[in-house]
Amino acid sequence: MSIVCADDYRSRARGLLPAPLWDFIEGGSGDELTVDANRLAFDRISLRPRVLVDVSERSTATSVFGAALASPIGIAPTAYQRMLHPEGEVATARGAGQAGGLFVVSIFASRTLEEIAAAATGPLWLQLYWLRQRSALSRLVARAETAGYQALVLTVDAPVIGKRLRDLRNGFAIDAGVRAVNLDDALTEGKHISTPGTSAIATHAAATFDTSITWADLSWLRSTTALPLVLKGILTAEDAELAVAHGVDGIIVSNHGGRQLDGAIPAMRALPEVVAAVAGRVPVLLDGGVRRGRDILIALASGADAVLIGRPALWALTVDGSDGVAHLLSMLTEELSHTMALTGRPKLADLDPTVLA
Amino acid sequence: MSIVCADDYRSRARGLLPAPLWDFIEGGSGDELTVDANRLAFDRISLRPRVLVDVSERSTATSVFGAALASPIGIAPTAYQRMLHPEGEVATARGAGQAGGLFVVSIFASRTLEEIAAAATGPLWLQLYWLRQRSALSRLVARAETAGYQALVLTVDAPVIGKRLRDLRNGFAIDAGVRAVNLDDALTEGKHISTPGTSAIATHAAATFDTSITWADLSWLRSTTALPLVLKGILTAEDAELAVAHGVDGIIVSNHGGRQLDGAIPAMRALPEVVAAVAGRVPVLLDGGVRRGRDILIALASGADAVLIGRPALWALTVDGSDGVAHLLSMLTEELSHTMALTGRPKLADLDPTVLA
Amino acid sequence: MSIVCADDYRSRARGLLPAPLWDFIEGGSGDELTVDANRLAFDRISLRPRVLVDVSERSTATSVFGAALASPIGIAPTAYQRMLHPEGEVATARGAGQAGGLFVVSIFASRTLEEIAAAATGPLWLQLYWLRQRSALSRLVARAETAGYQALVLTVDAPVIGKRLRDLRNGFAIDAGVRAVNLDDALTEGKHISTPGTSAIATHAAATFDTSITWADLSWLRSTTALPLVLKGILTAEDAELAVAHGVDGIIVSNHGGRQLDGAIPAMRALPEVVAAVAGRVPVLLDGGVRRGRDILIALASGADAVLIGRPALWALTVDGSDGVAHLLSMLTEELSHTMALTGRPKLADLDPTVLA
Amino acid sequence: MSIVCADDYRSRARGLLPAPLWDFIEGGSGDELTVDANRLAFDRISLRPRVLVDVSERSTATSVFGAALASPIGIAPTAYQRMLHPEGEVATARGAGQAGGLFVVSIFASRTLEEIAAAATGPLWLQLYWLRQRSALSRLVARAETAGYQALVLTVDAPVIGKRLRDLRNGFAIDAGVRAVNLDDALTEGKHISTPGTSAIATHAAATFDTSITWADLSWLRSTTALPLVLKGILTAEDAELAVAHGVDGIIVSNHGGRQLDGAIPAMRALPEVVAAVAGRVPVLLDGGVRRGRDILIALASGADAVLIGRPALWALTVDGSDGVAHLLSMLTEELSHTMALTGRPKLADLDPTVLA
């Protein structure tokens, strides 16, 4: 069967992965209300196409923090990609680079920051959880700077890990042969120990994440680096306002793909209030439920500067390594361009709320 | 299989109980519209999480009528718990106490008020239906006071018993070996006689409940005791206002879990108007459809002081007696705390309508 | 199995009737959108119960045009009831009388007006379609007056017969042994001739119904009789206003049970605008989708003076003749009374929009 | 089985066609959201019937651009009809003429314009895509004028072809024996080459359609002909206003039956804003989801002057050639007339928004 849309990677990947691993990447927290709502929020929005516009020349090219991108699409940070493909994050970086996309590397990457950077031809950002052990963070930041990473992403929606019932039922743990190689082994050993009824991921986070940090603590992180700092997991105008007030350089509207707070407002539904609060002062990205060029166009028309793709990138990585990732991003870019043609908005700058109904 | 959420107790309990008994505890009245609507009312509400809040110290501790609770969760009154577990209400009381929760004992408890009190380490309330035989009521009230019960709950949504079609089809009657031991046998004998096409519960209520009582009659009940009086089954602002005007000490917003008036407004949908009418003058509790920490947080954010759990406590009692009940309450408390962390509201006082969307 | 709700008659009747006959009574027109919407309109309305009201004495008794009824429930006019039970309309009349209900006899009754009147102990109304042959109408009116019928009901929503696809596919025709005995055989002969792809009902109506009548023609019908004249099939405020202006004595809000205009506004949704336009000047009844005491209470609270039951009466007639009809009406009356108890509205006069949400 | 509604042709046609061909005519683009939404938009609208209106004389007759039609129903342009029936567009033209309907011939017709015109007894319009090769267009326009076509329809919603996943998966291509005989073979050769994972239709369009045309280019097309020019694919008030400002003679509100922009606003939902913008200056037609007389009445009541039927005409052509097409149109005309009777609007001029709810 040909791959003609992102969901085709989904069905193929499902056939390739053991059930507990599939559940880990596919599942969300609680009743998975937010997983479903993220998708539905896009499908509830209709498009108002304009006609007789010259769409012969279309461009999806854009830039973030000065780095050129073939399209406003990046790969969201996800952990331990060697569980899905032997090359892991190296393949993802290579694929993203081929397609001209951004790649946000997880703090729990299973390849070294340097290996990933060596394979990358496009921009890399490094995602961080705020570990209790701040020295581990500052070492990572220093390595990322040296390796040419262009921004830091601090995930702020995970002081504790969501109740992912599938993982709890599966007693899910990370395969012993796949390590968070950018952190001391001691710091992540617990993630490899399976216990029925618990998730090793959640247990580990409880032990190592700092749940006490507040806006005031951001200054420490900023003091360690000159890189732009992006917060991932903002869903309200209030927090968007605070982020800008605290000098944050970018915002990712996200509910962690429905994996953290079950019942959280869908990312797409939260986007307009964040965009309004930010008022163009910093870039706003969105992740959560993006599966189609249509979804990307809706997010951009609502004021997002770019979107991140989570699960689909993992499906493509599983199925075809770096080629899969590159193909997925190119396909989505092409779908975006195609939707721009059919809505009569050939430039990204044409995308505004008048296309939405 | 591990128990990772309240619904896991449901599926296990279903496998353990005979079908007519399962139908009795699970079913509602009429088309069970309200049973379903109670759940749906929670799922329709989204949450707006705040980030970068110090959630390292969270507290769910609260109190009702001066009694400390580990969390704002109690067990709703349900009858004849020995049908589900040999220890009946004694197990429930022990479990509630272990978890620091409130237990509201039914007038149709199958263990004596004194046995239950002896097993309890947390607060007990006694629920009453207004029987025609007022002497039976006053005797119960006196015994409850002596045994240390801390409040009376008068159920006001059941002048007649809902048309529970499952029970009617099953000709449901209470097992002869399980008695409402706190009442004279003569008063409850009818509940043990099965007749096809009728419910012994409904027949008994028609014979023994006083359908004529009004707000004016509350003064008699209050004259029998110094205990706080809570009304269970209020769903409108008008009645909330009347309750406060008549000196009632607390209100439980409830539609009897969808077992009485089919089509009744969902408890969660009724809560805001009751809270607005009460305006903080007395505590407001809610029951009906609470299955998750998320539901509890939504109720509290809407102004409830606590919630009561009905069917899930019966499932847990069936599966594992007092340990099941304690585990269920602890799990819900933990889920509430977890949801407080993920919404950035570490204290109960932080919960207000800004978290709802 | 015991009969514990109206739908229990449905499943039994279905098992007793040949499929084309079942389709004839159960089906609607077109996509049956209105059949479904009639039901859904009730289920979308929630109830706001009041508590601590003395509901020991409840009354559903009412009257229409001076005739006492045990409850505001009548049987809607439906044709050829001998297809369902050998006694036909005589059984229905006897059953309605036993239960204290109104019976509206169809112009296409399969028993004579006089036989029906002899069996009836409650009020009878006679329903008419406006036939091209006015002499047939005036003869019927005269016989109805003589036989003690208390009102005339003119169905105004059927200038042509709805596209009932089930009947078209079945080539439905009325069994030759069941005749519209109150009309000349010549006038109805066509209804007994089955032709694949057509409905004999529709063919007959096209030949015999007068599609040209207007408000001005009502004066002729009124000139033939002193009986009150009720219009059945009003769904708009505009027509309700015209009806009152033309001296009509009552209105039945109805879409013919979804058998005429597919897509017509649900009866329950149309009721409030009709009630507002009529402003109490004449009685307003409703039919369409009434299956429960709850539905009846909702209609009455919205301003209806009574409701009519169509299909459920046919189910009950099929299953158990006059006893079935009497039982159905008594059950619905009891359900209404029960719902009045649980909503804290013991008298019909207590039912107003404050009970609806 | 008798054919009693348009959907009966659907099920029969499905049984007659190979799956890839069925998918080609039945499918839409992307997730087929708009295919479904087109239908749902009609079903969400209820009708408010008026009664006691003389409906004995009803007329569906109308005219477009001076040509008389039996009813405001035409056949939408669809390509390569010889794939469905050996006579192809000749059969469709003959059937449309028999029923007094308009036929819009596709630029990719598989019979010559002249053959079609010879078979037609009703008005013909010619639909065009704007090909890069303008000489091909002007030759077609000249032939159409000569052959008596009465208007040109320029499709403006297809600068690129929608992602029709079914066709992509099927590697769909047009059967080699069925040609777009009105164009040079060289211009359409590519549509007959099947390649897995691609649609020959889409590939061909990418090569031959001019994606750069704008409102300014319309003047060239108008300079080639005196025929009225109609734009097909307008969904917004803004473009309707521009169309009138540029001297266009008519507008077809359409999203290409959900085959182009997936997520496009349903045609029926777009209609009111287009009608308001046009304000009667030019005729407005609608296509997309019309399956019933009820749908047609809704469109007309919302201000459409006529509707076009796409897929149902193909089903009927497949099943029964010209007789099928004639029967379908006559059936829809009769359904429209019937719905006019049951809503109490015997003339097309009676149809206005007061019939909608």
Tab-separated table of N, CA, C and O in Angstrom, chain C residues 242-311:
chain	number	residue	atom	x	y	z
C	242	LEU	N	-53.895	32.239	13.047
C	242	LEU	CA	-54.980	32.163	12.056
C	242	LEU	C	-56.107	31.254	12.541
C	242	LEU	O	-57.288	31.547	12.332
C	243	ALA	N	-55.747	30.170	13.164
C	243	ALA	CA	-56.769	29.226	13.637
C	243	ALA	C	-57.695	29.910	14.637
C	243	ALA	O	-58.920	29.825	14.536
C	244	VAL	N	-57.097	30.594	15.603
C	244	VAL	CA	-57.920	31.284	16.597
C	244	VAL	C	-58.752	32.369	15.918
C	244	VAL	O	-59.951	32.519	16.200
C	245	ALA	N	-58.131	33.081	15.002
C	245	ALA	CA	-58.856	34.146	14.302
C	245	ALA	C	-60.040	33.595	13.506
C	245	ALA	O	-61.044	34.285	13.320
C	246	HIS	N	-59.936	32.336	13.052
C	246	HIS	CA	-61.033	31.729	12.299
C	246	HIS	C	-61.987	30.950	13.188
C	246	HIS	O	-62.789	30.165	12.698
C	247	GLY	N	-61.872	31.159	14.490
C	247	GLY	CA	-62.863	30.584	15.386
C	247	GLY	C	-62.686	29.113	15.693
C	247	GLY	O	-63.597	28.457	16.209
C	248	VAL	N	-61.521	28.589	15.410
C	248	VAL	CA	-61.282	27.190	15.732
C	248	VAL	C	-61.306	27.021	17.256
C	248	VAL	O	-60.900	27.913	17.990
C	249	ASP	N	-61.759	25.834	17.708
C	249	ASP	CA	-61.962	25.638	19.148
C	249	ASP	C	-60.798	24.954	19.846
C	249	ASP	O	-60.783	24.872	21.075
C	250	GLY	N	-59.853	24.437	19.074
C	250	GLY	CA	-58.720	23.767	19.687
C	250	GLY	C	-57.671	23.476	18.645
C	250	GLY	O	-57.954	23.455	17.429
C	251	ILE	N	-56.456	23.242	19.109
C	251	ILE	CA	-55.318	23.015	18.205
C	251	ILE	C	-54.546	21.797	18.686
C	251	ILE	O	-54.293	21.656	19.894
C	252	ILE	N	-54.186	20.937	17.740
C	252	ILE	CA	-53.276	19.837	18.068
C	252	ILE	C	-51.952	20.090	17.346
C	252	ILE	O	-51.894	20.054	16.113
C	253	VAL	N	-50.930	20.392	18.118
C	253	VAL	CA	-49.587	20.569	17.567
C	253	VAL	C	-49.079	19.187	17.187
C	253	VAL	O	-48.959	18.314	18.052
C	254	SER	N	-48.796	19.000	15.920
C	254	SER	CA	-48.488	17.648	15.446
C	254	SER	C	-47.807	17.726	14.100
C	254	SER	O	-48.095	18.610	13.295
C	255	ASN	N	-46.908	16.782	13.863
C	255	ASN	CA	-46.388	16.604	12.505
C	255	ASN	C	-46.768	15.225	11.976
C	255	ASN	O	-46.076	14.655	11.146
C	256	HIS	N	-47.890	14.722	12.525
C	256	HIS	CA	-48.418	13.452	12.033
C	256	HIS	C	-47.435	12.315	12.365
C	256	HIS	O	-47.255	11.377	11.583
C	257	GLY	N	-46.788	12.454	13.520
C	257	GLY	CA	-45.856	11.404	13.935
C	257	GLY	C	-44.710	11.190	12.969
C	257	GLY	O	-44.160	10.089	12.881
C	258	GLY	N	-44.342	12.248	12.239
C	258	GLY	CA	-43.240	12.112	11.288
C	258	GLY	C	-43.621	11.359	10.028
C	258	GLY	O	-42.751	10.920	9.276
C	259	ARG	N	-44.915	11.220	9.772
C	259	ARG	CA	-45.376	10.454	8.610
C	259	ARG	C	-45.715	11.342	7.424
C	259	ARG	O	-46.031	10.848	6.352
C	260	GLN	N	-45.714	12.664	7.614
C	260	GLN	CA	-46.056	13.537	6.499
C	260	GLN	C	-44.820	14.302	5.994
C	260	GLN	O	-44.078	13.764	5.214
C	261	LEU	N	-44.584	15.486	6.456
C	261	LEU	CA	-43.440	16.264	5.962
C	261	LEU	C	-42.169	15.819	6.676
C	261	LEU	O	-41.974	16.131	7.848
C	262	ASP	N	-41.299	15.101	5.963
C	262	ASP	CA	-40.037	14.715	6.600
C	262	ASP	C	-39.161	15.949	6.733
C	262	ASP	O	-39.010	16.724	5.786
C	263	GLY	N	-38.613	16.132	7.904
C	263	GLY	CA	-37.851	17.341	8.188
C	263	GLY	C	-38.685	18.384	8.911
C	263	GLY	O	-38.145	19.422	9.307
C	264	ALA	N	-39.974	18.109	9.082
C	264	ALA	CA	-40.808	19.062	9.838
C	264	ALA	C	-40.237	19.235	11.245
C	264	ALA	O	-39.680	18.315	11.832
C	265	ILE	N	-40.378	20.432	11.748
C	265	ILE	CA	-39.944	20.738	13.102
C	265	ILE	C	-40.597	19.768	14.085
C	265	ILE	O	-41.769	19.431	13.949
C	266	PRO	N	-39.825	19.249	15.056
C	266	PRO	CA	-40.412	18.325	16.030
C	266	PRO	C	-41.592	18.991	16.759
C	266	PRO	O	-41.551	20.188	17.042
C	267	ALA	N	-42.597	18.190	17.044
C	267	ALA	CA	-43.798	18.736	17.679
C	267	ALA	C	-43.442	19.460	18.978
C	267	ALA	O	-43.914	20.573	19.239
C	268	MET	N	-42.591	18.840	19.782
C	268	MET	CA	-42.270	19.440	21.073
C	268	MET	C	-41.529	20.762	20.903
C	268	MET	O	-41.677	21.669	21.720
C	269	ARG	N	-40.750	20.867	19.821
C	269	ARG	CA	-40.024	22.123	19.599
C	269	ARG	C	-40.974	23.217	19.098
C	269	ARG	O	-40.742	24.408	19.319
C	270	ALA	N	-42.037	22.806	18.417
C	270	ALA	CA	-43.000	23.784	17.899
C	270	ALA	C	-43.969	24.255	18.982
C	270	ALA	O	-44.546	25.346	18.867
C	271	LEU	N	-44.136	23.438	20.002
C	271	LEU	CA	-45.180	23.726	20.990
C	271	LEU	C	-45.080	25.120	21.611
C	271	LEU	O	-46.085	25.845	21.660
C	272	PRO	N	-43.907	25.542	22.101
C	272	PRO	CA	-43.874	26.844	22.791
C	272	PRO	C	-44.355	28.005	21.932
C	272	PRO	O	-45.063	28.889	22.443
C	273	GLU	N	-44.005	28.040	20.645
C	273	GLU	CA	-44.446	29.183	19.848
C	273	GLU	C	-45.948	29.139	19.605
C	273	GLU	O	-46.607	30.184	19.542
C	274	VAL	N	-46.496	27.936	19.498
C	274	VAL	CA	-47.957	27.828	19.337
C	274	VAL	C	-48.654	28.273	20.623
C	274	VAL	O	-49.626	29.033	20.597
C	275	VAL	N	-48.157	27.795	21.739
C	275	VAL	CA	-48.753	28.171	23.031
C	275	VAL	C	-48.711	29.686	23.228
C	275	VAL	O	-49.689	30.308	23.660
C	276	ALA	N	-47.580	30.266	22.871
C	276	ALA	CA	-47.459	31.717	23.037
C	276	ALA	C	-48.455	32.459	22.144
C	276	ALA	O	-49.076	33.441	22.567
C	277	ALA	N	-48.626	31.977	20.925
C	277	ALA	CA	-49.536	32.653	19.999
C	277	ALA	C	-50.989	32.493	20.442
C	277	ALA	O	-51.797	33.419	20.353
C	278	VAL	N	-51.327	31.304	20.925
C	278	VAL	CA	-52.711	31.031	21.327
C	278	VAL	C	-53.058	31.781	22.613
C	278	VAL	O	-54.190	32.253	22.789
C	279	ALA	N	-52.076	31.887	23.491
C	279	ALA	CA	-52.249	32.670	24.718
C	279	ALA	C	-53.503	32.277	25.493
C	279	ALA	O	-54.232	33.127	26.007
C	280	GLY	N	-53.749	30.967	25.533
C	280	GLY	CA	-54.822	30.485	26.383
C	280	GLY	C	-56.225	30.617	25.818
C	280	GLY	O	-57.202	30.236	26.484
C	281	ARG	N	-56.344	31.093	24.599
C	281	ARG	CA	-57.693	31.312	24.066
C	281	ARG	C	-58.429	30.021	23.722
C	281	ARG	O	-59.655	29.968	23.800
C	282	VAL	N	-57.674	28.986	23.323
C	282	VAL	CA	-58.283	27.666	23.066
C	282	VAL	C	-57.320	26.604	23.596
C	282	VAL	O	-56.138	26.888	23.780
C	283	PRO	N	-57.823	25.392	23.821
C	283	PRO	CA	-56.915	24.330	24.266
C	283	PRO	C	-55.895	23.979	23.185
C	283	PRO	O	-56.213	24.016	21.996
C	284	VAL	N	-54.685	23.648	23.645
C	284	VAL	CA	-53.616	23.197	22.751
C	284	VAL	C	-53.209	21.791	23.182
C	284	VAL	O	-52.839	21.579	24.342
C	285	LEU	N	-53.282	20.852	22.247
C	285	LEU	CA	-52.808	19.497	22.525
C	285	LEU	C	-51.552	19.248	21.701
C	285	LEU	O	-51.230	20.023	20.797
C	286	LEU	N	-50.846	18.183	22.036
C	286	LEU	CA	-49.627	17.839	21.297
C	286	LEU	C	-49.624	16.357	21.020
C	286	LEU	O	-49.978	15.572	21.900
C	287	ASP	N	-49.204	15.970	19.813
C	287	ASP	CA	-48.819	14.570	19.639
C	287	ASP	C	-47.521	14.494	18.865
C	287	ASP	O	-47.100	15.435	18.218
C	288	GLY	N	-46.855	13.338	18.999
C	288	GLY	CA	-45.585	13.148	18.311
C	288	GLY	C	-44.453	12.809	19.256
C	288	GLY	O	-43.834	13.699	19.823
C	289	GLY	N	-44.196	11.537	19.430
C	289	GLY	CA	-43.042	11.131	20.209
C	289	GLY	C	-43.304	10.915	21.689
C	289	GLY	O	-42.369	10.597	22.422
C	290	VAL	N	-44.539	11.039	22.123
C	290	VAL	CA	-44.832	10.859	23.548
C	290	VAL	C	-44.773	9.375	23.898
C	290	VAL	O	-45.524	8.572	23.333
C	291	ARG	N	-43.858	9.021	24.765
C	291	ARG	CA	-43.679	7.605	25.126
C	291	ARG	C	-43.631	7.383	26.640
C	291	ARG	O	-43.610	6.240	27.092
C	292	ARG	N	-43.546	8.445	27.408
C	292	ARG	CA	-43.256	8.356	28.840
C	292	ARG	C	-44.057	9.409	29.587
C	292	ARG	O	-44.371	10.467	29.022
C	293	GLY	N	-44.273	9.155	30.873
C	293	GLY	CA	-44.849	10.192	31.716
C	293	GLY	C	-43.992	11.451	31.702
C	293	GLY	O	-44.516	12.572	31.746
C	294	ARG	N	-42.689	11.278	31.628
C	294	ARG	CA	-41.798	12.437	31.573
C	294	ARG	C	-42.107	13.312	30.364
C	294	ARG	O	-42.131	14.537	30.469
C	295	ASP	N	-42.333	12.676	29.214
C	295	ASP	CA	-42.649	13.443	28.011
C	295	ASP	C	-43.934	14.242	28.222
C	295	ASP	O	-44.038	15.401	27.804
C	296	ILE	N	-44.918	13.607	28.825
C	296	ILE	CA	-46.208	14.269	29.037
C	296	ILE	C	-46.018	15.477	29.942
C	296	ILE	O	-46.513	16.574	29.662
C	297	LEU	N	-45.250	15.282	31.013
C	297	LEU	CA	-45.003	16.399	31.922
C	297	LEU	C	-44.296	17.548	31.207
C	297	LEU	O	-44.623	18.725	31.416
C	298	ILE	N	-43.356	17.217	30.341
C	298	ILE	CA	-42.634	18.276	29.610
C	298	ILE	C	-43.604	19.047	28.714
C	298	ILE	O	-43.567	20.278	28.646
C	299	ALA	N	-44.473	18.326	28.023
C	299	ALA	CA	-45.441	18.989	27.138
C	299	ALA	C	-46.383	19.882	27.951
C	299	ALA	O	-46.647	21.033	27.576
C	300	LEU	N	-46.868	19.366	29.054
C	300	LEU	CA	-47.795	20.159	29.869
C	300	LEU	C	-47.085	21.385	30.448
C	300	LEU	O	-47.643	22.490	30.471
C	301	ALA	N	-45.855	21.189	30.902
C	301	ALA	CA	-45.106	22.319	31.464
C	301	ALA	C	-44.830	23.383	30.406
C	301	ALA	O	-44.626	24.556	30.724
C	302	SER	N	-44.822	22.967	29.153
C	302	SER	CA	-44.605	23.912	28.047
C	302	SER	C	-45.908	24.539	27.573
C	302	SER	O	-45.910	25.313	26.624
C	303	GLY	N	-46.993	24.165	28.195
C	303	GLY	CA	-48.240	24.841	27.888
C	303	GLY	C	-49.292	24.000	27.201
C	303	GLY	O	-50.392	24.500	26.916
C	304	ALA	N	-49.004	22.724	26.923
C	304	ALA	CA	-50.035	21.874	26.327
C	304	ALA	C	-51.109	21.569	27.370
C	304	ALA	O	-50.829	21.452	28.570
C	305	ASP	N	-52.359	21.436	26.901
C	305	ASP	CA	-53.444	21.047	27.796
C	305	ASP	C	-53.572	19.536	27.898
C	305	ASP	O	-54.106	19.022	28.882
C	306	ALA	N	-53.099	18.856	26.873
C	306	ALA	CA	-53.144	17.392	26.878
C	306	ALA	C	-52.242	16.897	25.765
C	306	ALA	O	-51.764	17.675	24.930
C	307	VAL	N	-51.995	15.587	25.785
C	307	VAL	CA	-51.211	14.970	24.709
C	307	VAL	C	-52.010	13.821	24.121
C	307	VAL	O	-52.904	13.266	24.769
C	308	LEU	N	-51.661	13.482	22.889
C	308	LEU	CA	-52.245	12.297	22.257
C	308	LEU	C	-51.130	11.282	21.996
C	308	LEU	O	-49.992	11.655	21.716
C	309	ILE	N	-51.523	10.032	22.102
C	309	ILE	CA	-50.588	8.915	21.934
C	309	ILE	C	-50.982	8.181	20.663
C	309	ILE	O	-52.136	7.763	20.535
C	310	GLY	N	-50.039	8.003	19.752
C	310	GLY	CA	-50.359	7.316	18.506
C	310	GLY	C	-49.858	5.890	18.501
C	310	GLY	O	-50.554	4.966	18.934
C	311	ARG	N	-48.611	5.712	18.064
C	311	ARG	CA	-48.104	4.349	17.893
C	311	ARG	C	-48.238	3.491	19.162
C	311	ARG	O	-48.610	2.323	19.063
